[in-house]
Coordinates of C-alpha atoms in Angstrom, one line a residue:
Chain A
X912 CA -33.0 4.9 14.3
X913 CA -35.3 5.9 11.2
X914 CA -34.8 3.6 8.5
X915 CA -35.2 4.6 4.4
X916 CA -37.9 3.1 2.8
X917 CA -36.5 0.9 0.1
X918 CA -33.3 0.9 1.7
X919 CA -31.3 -1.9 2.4
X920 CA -29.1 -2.2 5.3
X921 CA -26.8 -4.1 7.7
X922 CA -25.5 -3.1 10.9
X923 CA -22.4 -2.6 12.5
X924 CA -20.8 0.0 15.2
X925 CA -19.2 3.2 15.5
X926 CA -18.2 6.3 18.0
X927 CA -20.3 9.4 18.3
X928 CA -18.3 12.1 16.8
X929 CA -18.8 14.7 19.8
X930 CA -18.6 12.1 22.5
X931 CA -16.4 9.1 21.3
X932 CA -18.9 6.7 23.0
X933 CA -19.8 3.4 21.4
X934 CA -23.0 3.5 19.2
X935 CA -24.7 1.4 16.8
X936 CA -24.6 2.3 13.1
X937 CA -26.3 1.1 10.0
X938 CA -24.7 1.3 6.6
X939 CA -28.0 2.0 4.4
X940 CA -27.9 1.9 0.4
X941 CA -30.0 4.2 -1.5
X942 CA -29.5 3.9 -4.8
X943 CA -25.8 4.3 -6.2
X944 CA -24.8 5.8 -2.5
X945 CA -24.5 4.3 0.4
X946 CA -23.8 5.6 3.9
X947 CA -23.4 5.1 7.8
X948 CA -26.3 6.2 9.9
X949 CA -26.0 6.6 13.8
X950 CA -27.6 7.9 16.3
X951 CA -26.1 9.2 19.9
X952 CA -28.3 9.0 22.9
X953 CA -26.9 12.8 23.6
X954 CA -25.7 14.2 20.4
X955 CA -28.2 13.2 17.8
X956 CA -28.3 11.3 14.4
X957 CA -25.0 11.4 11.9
X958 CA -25.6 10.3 8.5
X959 CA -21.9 10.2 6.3
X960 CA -21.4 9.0 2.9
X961 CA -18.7 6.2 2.7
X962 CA -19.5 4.6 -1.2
X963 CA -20.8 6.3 -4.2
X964 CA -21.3 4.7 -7.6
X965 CA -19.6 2.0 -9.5
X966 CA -18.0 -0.7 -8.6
X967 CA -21.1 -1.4 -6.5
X968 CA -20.5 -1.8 -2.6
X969 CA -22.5 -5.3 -2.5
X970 CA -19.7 -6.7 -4.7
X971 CA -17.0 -4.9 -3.4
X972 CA -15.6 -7.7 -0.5
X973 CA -13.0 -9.5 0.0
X974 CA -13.9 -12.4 2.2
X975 CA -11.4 -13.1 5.6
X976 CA -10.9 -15.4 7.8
X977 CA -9.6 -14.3 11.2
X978 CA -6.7 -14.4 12.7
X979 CA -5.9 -12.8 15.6
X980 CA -2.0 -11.6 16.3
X981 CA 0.3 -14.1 17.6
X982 CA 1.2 -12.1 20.4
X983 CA -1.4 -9.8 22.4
X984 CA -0.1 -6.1 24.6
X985 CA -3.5 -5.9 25.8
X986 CA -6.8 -7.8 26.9
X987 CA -10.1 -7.7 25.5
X988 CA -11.8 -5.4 28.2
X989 CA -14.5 -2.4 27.1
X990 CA -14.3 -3.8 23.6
X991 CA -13.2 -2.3 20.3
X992 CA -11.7 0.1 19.7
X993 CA -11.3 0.9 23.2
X994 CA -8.6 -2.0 23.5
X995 CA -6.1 -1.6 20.6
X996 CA -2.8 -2.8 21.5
X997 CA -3.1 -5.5 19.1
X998 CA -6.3 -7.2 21.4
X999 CA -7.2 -10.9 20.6
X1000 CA -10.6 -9.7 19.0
X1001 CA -8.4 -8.1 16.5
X1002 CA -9.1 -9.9 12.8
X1003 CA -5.6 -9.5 11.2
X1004 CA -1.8 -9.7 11.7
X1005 CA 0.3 -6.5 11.1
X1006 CA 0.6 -5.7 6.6
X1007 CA 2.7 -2.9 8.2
X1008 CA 3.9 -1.4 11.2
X1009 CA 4.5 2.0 11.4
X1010 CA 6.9 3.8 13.8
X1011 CA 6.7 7.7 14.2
X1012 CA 10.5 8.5 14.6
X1013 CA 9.6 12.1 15.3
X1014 CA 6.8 14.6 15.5
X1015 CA 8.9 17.5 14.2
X1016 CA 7.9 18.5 10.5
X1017 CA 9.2 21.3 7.8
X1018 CA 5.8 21.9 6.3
X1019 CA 2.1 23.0 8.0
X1020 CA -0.2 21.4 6.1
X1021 CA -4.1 21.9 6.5
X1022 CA -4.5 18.1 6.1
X1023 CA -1.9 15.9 8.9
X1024 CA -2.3 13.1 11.0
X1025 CA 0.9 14.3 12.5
X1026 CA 1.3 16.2 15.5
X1027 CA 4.1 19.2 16.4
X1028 CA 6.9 18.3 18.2
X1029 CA 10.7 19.3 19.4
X1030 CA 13.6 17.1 18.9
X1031 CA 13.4 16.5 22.3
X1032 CA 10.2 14.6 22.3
X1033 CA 11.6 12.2 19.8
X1034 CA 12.5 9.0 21.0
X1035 CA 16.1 7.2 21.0
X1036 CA 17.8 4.0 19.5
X1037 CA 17.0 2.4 22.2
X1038 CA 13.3 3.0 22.3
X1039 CA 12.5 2.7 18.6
X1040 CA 15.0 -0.4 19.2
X1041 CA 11.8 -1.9 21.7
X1042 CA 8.8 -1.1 19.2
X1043 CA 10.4 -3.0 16.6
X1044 CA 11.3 -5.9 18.7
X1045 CA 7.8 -5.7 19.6
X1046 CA 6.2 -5.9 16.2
X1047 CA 8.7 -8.8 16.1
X1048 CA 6.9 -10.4 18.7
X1049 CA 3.2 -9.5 17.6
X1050 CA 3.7 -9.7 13.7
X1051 CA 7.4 -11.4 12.8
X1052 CA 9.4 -9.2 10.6
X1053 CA 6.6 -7.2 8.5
X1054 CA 6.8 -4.4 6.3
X1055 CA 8.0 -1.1 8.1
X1056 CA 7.1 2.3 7.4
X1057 CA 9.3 5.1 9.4
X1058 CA 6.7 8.6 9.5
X1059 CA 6.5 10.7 11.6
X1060 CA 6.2 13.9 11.5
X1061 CA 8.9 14.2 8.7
X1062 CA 11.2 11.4 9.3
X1063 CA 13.9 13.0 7.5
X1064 CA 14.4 15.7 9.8
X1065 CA 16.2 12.9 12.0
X1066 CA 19.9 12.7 11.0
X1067 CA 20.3 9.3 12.5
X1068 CA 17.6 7.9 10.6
X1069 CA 20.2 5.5 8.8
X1070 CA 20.9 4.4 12.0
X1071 CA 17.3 3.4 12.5
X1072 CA 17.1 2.3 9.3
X1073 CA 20.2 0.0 10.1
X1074 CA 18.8 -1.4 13.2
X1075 CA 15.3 -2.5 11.6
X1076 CA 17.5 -4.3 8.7
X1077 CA 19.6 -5.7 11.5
X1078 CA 16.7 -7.4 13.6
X1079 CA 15.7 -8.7 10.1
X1080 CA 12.8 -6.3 8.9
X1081 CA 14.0 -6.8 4.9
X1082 CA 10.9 -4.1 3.9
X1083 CA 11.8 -0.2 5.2
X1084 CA 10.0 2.4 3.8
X1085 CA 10.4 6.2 4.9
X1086 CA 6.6 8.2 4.6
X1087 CA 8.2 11.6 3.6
X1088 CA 7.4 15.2 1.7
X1089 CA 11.0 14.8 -0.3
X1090 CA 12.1 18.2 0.9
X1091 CA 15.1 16.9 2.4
X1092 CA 15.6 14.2 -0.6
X1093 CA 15.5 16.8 -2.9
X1094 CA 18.0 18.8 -1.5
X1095 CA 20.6 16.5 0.3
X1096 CA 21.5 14.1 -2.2
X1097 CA 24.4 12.7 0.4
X1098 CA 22.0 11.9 3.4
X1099 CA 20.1 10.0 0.4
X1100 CA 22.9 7.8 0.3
X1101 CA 23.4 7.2 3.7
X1102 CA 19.7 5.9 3.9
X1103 CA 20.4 4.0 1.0
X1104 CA 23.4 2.4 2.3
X1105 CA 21.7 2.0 5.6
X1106 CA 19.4 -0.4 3.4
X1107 CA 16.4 1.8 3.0
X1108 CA 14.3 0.1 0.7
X1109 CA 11.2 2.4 -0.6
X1110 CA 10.0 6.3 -0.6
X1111 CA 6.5 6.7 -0.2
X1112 CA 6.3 10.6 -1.2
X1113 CA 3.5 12.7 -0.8
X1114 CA 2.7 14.0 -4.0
X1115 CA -0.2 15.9 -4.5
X1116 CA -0.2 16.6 -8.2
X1117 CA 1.5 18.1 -11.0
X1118 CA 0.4 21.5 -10.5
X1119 CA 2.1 24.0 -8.2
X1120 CA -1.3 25.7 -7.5
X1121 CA -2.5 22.0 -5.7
X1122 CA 0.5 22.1 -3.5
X1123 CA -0.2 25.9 -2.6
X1124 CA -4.0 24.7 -1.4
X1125 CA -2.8 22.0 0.8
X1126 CA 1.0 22.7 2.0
X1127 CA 0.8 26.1 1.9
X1128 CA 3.8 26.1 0.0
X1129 CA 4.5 25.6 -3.9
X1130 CA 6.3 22.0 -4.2
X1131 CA 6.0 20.6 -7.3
X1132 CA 10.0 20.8 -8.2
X1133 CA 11.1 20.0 -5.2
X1134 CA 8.9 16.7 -5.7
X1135 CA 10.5 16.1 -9.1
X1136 CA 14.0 16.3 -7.8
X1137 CA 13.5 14.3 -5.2
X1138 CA 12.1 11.5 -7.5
X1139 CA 15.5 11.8 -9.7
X1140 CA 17.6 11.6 -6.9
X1141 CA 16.1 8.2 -5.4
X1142 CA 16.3 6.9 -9.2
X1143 CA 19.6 7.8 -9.2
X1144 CA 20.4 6.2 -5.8
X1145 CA 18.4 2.6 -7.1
X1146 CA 15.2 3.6 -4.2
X1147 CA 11.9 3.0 -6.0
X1148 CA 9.6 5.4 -5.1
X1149 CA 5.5 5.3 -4.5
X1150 CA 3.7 8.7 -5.1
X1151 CA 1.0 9.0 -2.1
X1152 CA -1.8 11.7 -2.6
X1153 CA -4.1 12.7 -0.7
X1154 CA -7.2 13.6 -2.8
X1155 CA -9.4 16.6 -1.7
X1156 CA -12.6 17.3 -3.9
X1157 CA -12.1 20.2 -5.7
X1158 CA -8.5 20.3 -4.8
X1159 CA -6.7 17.7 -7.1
X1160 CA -9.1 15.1 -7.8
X1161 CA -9.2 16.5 -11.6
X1162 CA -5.8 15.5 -11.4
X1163 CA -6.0 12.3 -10.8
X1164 CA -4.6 11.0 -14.4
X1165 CA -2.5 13.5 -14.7
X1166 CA -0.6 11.6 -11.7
X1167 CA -1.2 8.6 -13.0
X1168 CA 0.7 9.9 -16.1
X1169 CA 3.4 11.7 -14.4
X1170 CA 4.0 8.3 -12.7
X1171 CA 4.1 6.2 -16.1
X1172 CA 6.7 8.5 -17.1
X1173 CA 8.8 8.4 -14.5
X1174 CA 8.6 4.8 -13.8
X1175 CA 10.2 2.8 -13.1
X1176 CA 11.8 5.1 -10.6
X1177 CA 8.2 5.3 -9.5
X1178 CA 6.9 2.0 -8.6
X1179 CA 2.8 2.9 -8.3
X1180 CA 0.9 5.3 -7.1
X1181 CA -1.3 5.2 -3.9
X1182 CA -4.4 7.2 -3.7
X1183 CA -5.4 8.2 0.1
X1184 CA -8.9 10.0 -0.2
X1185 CA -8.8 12.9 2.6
X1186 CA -9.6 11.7 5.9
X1187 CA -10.8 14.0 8.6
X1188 CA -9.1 14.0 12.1
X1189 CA -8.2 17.0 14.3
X1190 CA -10.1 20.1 15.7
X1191 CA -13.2 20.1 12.9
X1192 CA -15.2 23.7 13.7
X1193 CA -18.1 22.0 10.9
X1194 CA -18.7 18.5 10.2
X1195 CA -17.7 17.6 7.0
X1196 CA -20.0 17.3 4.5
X1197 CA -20.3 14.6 2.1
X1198 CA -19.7 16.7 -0.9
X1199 CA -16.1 17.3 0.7
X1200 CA -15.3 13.4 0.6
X1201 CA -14.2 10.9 -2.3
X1202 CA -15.2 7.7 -1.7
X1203 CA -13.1 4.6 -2.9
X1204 CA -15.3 3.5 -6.6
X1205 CA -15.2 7.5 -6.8
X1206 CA -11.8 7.5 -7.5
X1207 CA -11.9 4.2 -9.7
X1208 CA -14.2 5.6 -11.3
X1209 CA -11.8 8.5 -12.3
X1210 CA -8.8 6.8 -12.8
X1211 CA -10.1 5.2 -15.8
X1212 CA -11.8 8.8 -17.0
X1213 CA -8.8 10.5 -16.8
X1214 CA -6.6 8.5 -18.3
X1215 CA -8.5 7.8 -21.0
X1216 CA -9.4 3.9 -20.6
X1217 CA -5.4 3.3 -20.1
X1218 CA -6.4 2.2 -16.8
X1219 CA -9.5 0.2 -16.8
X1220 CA -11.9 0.3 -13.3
X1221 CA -12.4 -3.5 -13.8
X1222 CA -8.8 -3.6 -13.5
X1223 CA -8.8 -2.4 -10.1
X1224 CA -9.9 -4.9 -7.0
X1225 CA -10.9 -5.1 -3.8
X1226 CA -7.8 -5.3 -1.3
X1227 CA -8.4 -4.9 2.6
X1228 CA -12.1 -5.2 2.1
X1229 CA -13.9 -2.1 1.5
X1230 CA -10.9 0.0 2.5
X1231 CA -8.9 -0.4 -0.3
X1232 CA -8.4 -1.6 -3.8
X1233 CA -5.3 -2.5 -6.1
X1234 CA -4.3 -2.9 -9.6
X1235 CA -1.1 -4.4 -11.1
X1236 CA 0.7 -3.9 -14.5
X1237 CA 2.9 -4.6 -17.1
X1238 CA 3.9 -1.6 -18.8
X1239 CA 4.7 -2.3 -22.2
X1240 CA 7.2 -0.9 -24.4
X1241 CA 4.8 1.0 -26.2
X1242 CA 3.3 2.8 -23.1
X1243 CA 0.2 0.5 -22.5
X1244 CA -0.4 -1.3 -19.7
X1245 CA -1.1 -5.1 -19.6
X1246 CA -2.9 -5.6 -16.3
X1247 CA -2.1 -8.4 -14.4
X1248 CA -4.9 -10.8 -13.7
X1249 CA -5.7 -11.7 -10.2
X1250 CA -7.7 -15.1 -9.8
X1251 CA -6.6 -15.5 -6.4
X1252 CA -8.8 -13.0 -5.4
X1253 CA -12.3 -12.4 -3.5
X1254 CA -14.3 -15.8 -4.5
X1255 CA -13.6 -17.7 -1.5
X1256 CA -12.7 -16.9 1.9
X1257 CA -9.1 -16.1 2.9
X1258 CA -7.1 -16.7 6.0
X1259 CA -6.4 -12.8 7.4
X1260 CA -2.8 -13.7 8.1
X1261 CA -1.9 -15.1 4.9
X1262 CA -3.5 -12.3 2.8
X1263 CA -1.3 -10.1 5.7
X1264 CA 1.4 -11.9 4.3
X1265 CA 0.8 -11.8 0.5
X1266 CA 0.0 -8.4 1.4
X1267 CA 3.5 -7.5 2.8
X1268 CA 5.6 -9.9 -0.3
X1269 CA 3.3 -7.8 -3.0
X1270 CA 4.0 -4.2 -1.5
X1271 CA 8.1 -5.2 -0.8
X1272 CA 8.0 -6.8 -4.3
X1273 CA 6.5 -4.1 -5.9
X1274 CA 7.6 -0.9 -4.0
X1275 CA 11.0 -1.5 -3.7
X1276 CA 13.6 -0.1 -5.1
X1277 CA 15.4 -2.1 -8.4
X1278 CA 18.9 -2.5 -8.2
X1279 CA 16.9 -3.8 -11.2
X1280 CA 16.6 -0.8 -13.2
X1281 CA 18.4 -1.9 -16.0
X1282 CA 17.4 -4.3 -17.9
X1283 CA 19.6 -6.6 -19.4
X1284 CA 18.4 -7.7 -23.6
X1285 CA 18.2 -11.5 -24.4
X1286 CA 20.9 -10.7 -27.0
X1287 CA 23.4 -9.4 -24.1
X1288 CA 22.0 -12.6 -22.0
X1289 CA 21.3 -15.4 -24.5
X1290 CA 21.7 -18.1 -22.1
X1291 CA 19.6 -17.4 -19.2
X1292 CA 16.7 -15.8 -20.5
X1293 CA 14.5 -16.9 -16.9
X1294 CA 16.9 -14.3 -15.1
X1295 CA 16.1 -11.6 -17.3
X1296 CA 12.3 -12.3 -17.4
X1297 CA 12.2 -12.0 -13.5
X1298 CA 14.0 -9.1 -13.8
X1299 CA 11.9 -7.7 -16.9
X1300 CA 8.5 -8.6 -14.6
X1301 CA 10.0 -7.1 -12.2
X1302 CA 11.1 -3.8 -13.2
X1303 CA 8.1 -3.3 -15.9
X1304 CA 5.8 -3.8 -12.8
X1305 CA 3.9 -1.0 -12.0
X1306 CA 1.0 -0.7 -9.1
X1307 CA -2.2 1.5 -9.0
X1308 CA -4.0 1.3 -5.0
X1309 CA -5.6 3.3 -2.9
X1310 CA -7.1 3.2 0.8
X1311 CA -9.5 4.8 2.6
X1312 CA -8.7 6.3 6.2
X1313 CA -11.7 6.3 8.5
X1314 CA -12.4 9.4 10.7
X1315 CA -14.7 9.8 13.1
X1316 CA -17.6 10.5 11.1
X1317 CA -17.2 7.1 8.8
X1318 CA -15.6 4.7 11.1
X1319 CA -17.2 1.3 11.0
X1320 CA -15.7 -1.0 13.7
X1321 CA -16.2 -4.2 11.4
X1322 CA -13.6 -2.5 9.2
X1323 CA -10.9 -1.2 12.0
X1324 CA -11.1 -5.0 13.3
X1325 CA -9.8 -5.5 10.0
X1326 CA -7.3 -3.3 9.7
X1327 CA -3.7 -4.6 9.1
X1328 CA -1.7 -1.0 9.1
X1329 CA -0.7 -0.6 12.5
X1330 CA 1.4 2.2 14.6
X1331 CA 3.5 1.4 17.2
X1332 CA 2.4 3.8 20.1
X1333 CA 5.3 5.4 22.1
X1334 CA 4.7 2.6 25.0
X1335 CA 5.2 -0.1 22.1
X1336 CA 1.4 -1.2 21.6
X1337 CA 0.5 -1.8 17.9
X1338 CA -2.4 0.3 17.3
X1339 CA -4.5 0.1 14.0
X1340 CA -4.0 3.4 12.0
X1341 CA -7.6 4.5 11.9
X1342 CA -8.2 3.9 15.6
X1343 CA -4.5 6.2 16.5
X1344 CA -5.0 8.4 14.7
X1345 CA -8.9 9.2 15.8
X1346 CA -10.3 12.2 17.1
X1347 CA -13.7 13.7 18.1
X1348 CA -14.9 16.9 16.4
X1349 CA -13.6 19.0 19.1
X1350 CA -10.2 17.9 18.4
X1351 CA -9.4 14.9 21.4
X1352 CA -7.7 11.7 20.7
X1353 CA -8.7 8.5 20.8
X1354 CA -5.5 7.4 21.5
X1355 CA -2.7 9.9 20.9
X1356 CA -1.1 11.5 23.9
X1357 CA -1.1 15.0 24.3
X1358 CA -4.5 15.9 22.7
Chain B
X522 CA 22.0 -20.0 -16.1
X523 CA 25.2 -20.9 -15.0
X524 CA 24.7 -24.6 -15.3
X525 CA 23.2 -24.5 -18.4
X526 CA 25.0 -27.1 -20.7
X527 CA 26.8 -25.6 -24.2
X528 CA 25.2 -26.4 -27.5
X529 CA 28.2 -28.2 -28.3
X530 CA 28.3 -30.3 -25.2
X531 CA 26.7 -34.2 -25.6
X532 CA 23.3 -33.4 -23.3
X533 CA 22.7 -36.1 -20.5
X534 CA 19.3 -36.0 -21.1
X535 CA 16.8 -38.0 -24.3
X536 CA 13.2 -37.2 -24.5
X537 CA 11.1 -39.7 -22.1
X538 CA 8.4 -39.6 -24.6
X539 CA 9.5 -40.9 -27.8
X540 CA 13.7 -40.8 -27.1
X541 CA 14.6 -38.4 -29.0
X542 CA 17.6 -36.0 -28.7
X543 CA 17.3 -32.5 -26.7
X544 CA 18.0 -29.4 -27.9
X545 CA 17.9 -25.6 -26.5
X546 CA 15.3 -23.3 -28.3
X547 CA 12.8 -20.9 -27.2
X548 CA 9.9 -22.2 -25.6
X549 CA 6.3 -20.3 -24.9
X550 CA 5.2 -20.0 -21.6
X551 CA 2.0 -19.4 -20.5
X552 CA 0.6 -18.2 -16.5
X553 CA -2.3 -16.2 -16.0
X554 CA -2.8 -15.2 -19.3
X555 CA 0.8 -13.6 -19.8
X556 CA 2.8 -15.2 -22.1
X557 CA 6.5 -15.2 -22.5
X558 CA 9.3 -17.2 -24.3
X559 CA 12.4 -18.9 -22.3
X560 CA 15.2 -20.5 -23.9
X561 CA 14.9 -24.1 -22.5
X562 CA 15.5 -28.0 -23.9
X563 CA 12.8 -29.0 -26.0
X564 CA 13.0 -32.9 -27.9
X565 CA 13.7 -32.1 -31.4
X566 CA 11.3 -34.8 -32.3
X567 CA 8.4 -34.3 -30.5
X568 CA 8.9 -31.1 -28.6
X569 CA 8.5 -32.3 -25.3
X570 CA 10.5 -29.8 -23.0
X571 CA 12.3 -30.6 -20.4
X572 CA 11.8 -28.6 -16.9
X573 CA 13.9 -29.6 -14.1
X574 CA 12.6 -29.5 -10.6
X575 CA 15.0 -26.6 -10.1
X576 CA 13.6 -24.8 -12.1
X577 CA 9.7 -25.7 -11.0
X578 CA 10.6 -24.8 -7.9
X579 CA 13.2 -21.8 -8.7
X580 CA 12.7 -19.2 -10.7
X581 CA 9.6 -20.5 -12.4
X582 CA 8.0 -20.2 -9.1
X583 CA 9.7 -16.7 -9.1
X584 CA 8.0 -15.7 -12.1
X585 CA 4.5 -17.1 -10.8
X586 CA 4.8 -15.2 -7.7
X587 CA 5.5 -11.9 -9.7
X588 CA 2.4 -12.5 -11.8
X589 CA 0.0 -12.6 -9.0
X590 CA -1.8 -9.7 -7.6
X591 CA -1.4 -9.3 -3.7

């Protein structure tokens, strides 16, 4: 492999995009970008950008310690990724586990992890009943994210809901589009009552035009009722967009903004810059990426220094980043200072677990919306100061999906988002949800 | 808090500093560069205040937790 003069560079592994074998890659920095070089025996050299600008990538880390799961579904044999089930070589415990409750969907967007599916394919009680008792096993009782597919197409999904609270998951989160949320206020309830306890809702943007591009439909109401039915139902709700240059990453503070005023219904907001997995006719090009200090960079631009990039920090590494805040009366934010963070090295399982209090902390939905005054509580004014911290709280974060083209090993050993596969292995999210540029899976069935 | 003693009732508790009586008034706190003010018992002489370990390890602890960053 050539390397740059005046580059610097460190080395790690990756796949070959046409072949999905193992090769070695280097992540070279020129200047304010940096990117992952490889080289397949067969296929030739692939050169992606993964970081461009400030906050630079030399001091974007967040030091780990690992720690591999407590229980193991398959053995260290070819090596990663080629292994995931969680292996031992894995670096972290489960954040969350997510379980795919269905493959059946009511949009057809151009950008899905998800596959097609009928409701016959979808798997019963009993089955989703062995997944979580396996993350049980591998992880204890982590943070749970139902997706699918469109989970909500399911009408037992209180049931599933029910179960997960049962076996003593205290965190459920649905990954929906809101269509059904926005239209069925009763089923609402029944997930509410079922103890559903956070909406992460793709949300695009504010503009009808943005949903157009990527859902093929316009969605931008439906969105806004569905947000004022899960405030009215107590469910805090995180808006999830997935940012497409030249799609909605103008947009950027004007979600940020639309959030603020909708909080704290709307707990945070959390950025996932497009990914690319699927049948890819071209490789993607760099200019159709946003890389992590990218987006930093423009949250504080568009809204106008509200948000500051310093604010923002390193989470899972070089995958991620996260803010928190205080939103003050008169609309500012008071960011909430992290010393905790990225000097020394960190045990992997007990980030995975500060991880998993933060996001049920923060995501959840208040039963706390209303906030009681010191005048109407005199005596206890601790209670309503947790209860002021808690509903004031509002979160910024965003992560990074690897595809194909930017996947660094180092970082998928890392990974602490994990989906249960149908035959109840934990799998890391990037890994599952791989594919080569002619469309196969790394590990999905059925492609 | 529910066992929070009345103004009117005597308080069990004198100041271990200097002895002097308690009484309940708002307090600053201070973590992580928020600051806040909790009605708690302070000495009326010398302003010591008195945290129990209840609350240390209660909802002071609760508070802490929801000022650090994941």
């Amino acid at each position: 492999m050539k390397v740059r003069e005046g580059s610097l560079t460190s080395t790690t592994e990756s796949l070959c995009p046409e072949c999905l074998r193992k090769i070695p890659a280097q992540r070279e920095v020129q200047g304010e970008n940096v990117y992952l070089v490889k080289r397949c025996p067969e296929h030739g050299e692939y050169r992606t950008l993964i970081w461009h600008g400030s906050p630079q990538w030399a001091s974007w880390v967040r030091p780990t310690i690992p720690t591999p799961p407590k229980e193991c579904f398959t053995q260290v044999d070819k090596g990663c990724p080629f292994d995931c089930g969680l292996c031992a070589d894995h670096y972290k415990t489960t954040c969350t586990a997510l379980l795919e409750v269905t493959q059946r969907c009511n949009l057809n967007c151009r950008f899905c992890f998800a596959n097609a599916g009928t409701e016959l394919d979808e798997p019963s009680l009993k089955v989703i009943e062995g997944w979580y008792k396996n993350v049980l096993a591998a992880s204890g009782p982590v943070n749970i994210q139902l997706s699918g597919g469109e989970p909500t197409l399911r009408d037992d999904l209180p049931e599933i809901i029910e179960m997960g609270r049962r076996l003593g998951f205290n965190f459920i989160q649905i990954n929906t589009n809101g269509l059904r949320l926005a239209e069925d206020s009763p089923y609402l309830s029944r997930l509410k009552i079922a103890g559903l306890s956070s909406v992460f809702l793709q949300f695009d943007g504010t503009e009808d035009q943005i949903y157009q591009a990527i859902r093929g439909r316009q969605l931008y109401d439906l969105k806004v009722k569905a947000i004022e039915n899960c405030a009215e139902h107590g469910i805090g709700v995180v808006l999830v967009p997935t940012l497409i240059p030249g799609i909605n990453t103008d947009n950027i503070g004007g979600i940020i903004k639309f959030a603020l005023k909708n909080h704290p219904a709307v707990r945070g907001v959390h950025f996932q810059p497009v990914s690319y997995f699927g049948r890819i006719p071209q490789e993607p090009l760099d200019e159709d990426r946003i890389t992590l200090p990218e987006v930093i960079q423009a949250i504080e631009k568009q809204t106008e220094g509200l948000i500051k990039a310093e604010n923002l920090k390193p989470h899972n590494g070089r995958c991620s980043f996260s803010g928190s805040f205080t939103r003050r009366a008169d609309g500012s934010l008071k960011p909430i200072l992290n010393n905790s963070c990225c000097e020394r090295p960190e045990r992997a399982d007990e980030l995975a677990r500060k991880t998993r209090t933060f996001v049920a902390r923060q995501w959840s939905g208040p039963e706390l919306f209303k906030v009681q005054t010191v005048k109407d509580n005199p005596g206890d004014s601790w209670d309503n100061l947790i209860q002021q911290l808690k509903t004031y709280a509002f979160s910024l974060s965003g992560m990074a999906f690897q595809d194909v083209w930017n996947l660094d090993l180092e970082r998928l050993k890392n990974c602490c988002i994990h989906v249960v596969s149908p035959e109840g292995k934990l799998i890391p999210f990037c890994a599952y949800n791989l594919t080569a540029k002619n469309g196969r899976s790394l590990y999905r069935k059925g492609r | 808090m529910s066992n929070t003693p009345k103004q009117t009732e005597k308080l069990p508790w004198k100041c271990g500093k200097c002895g002097g009586e308690l009484e309940r008034g708002l307090v600053k706190a201070s973590y992580l560069g928020n600051d806040f003010e909790v009605q708690e018992l302070k000495c009326l002489n010398c302003g010591l205040v008195l945290i129990t370990e209840e609350l240390a390890l209660g909802k002071m602890f609760e508070v802490e937790q929801s000022l650090e960053d994941k």
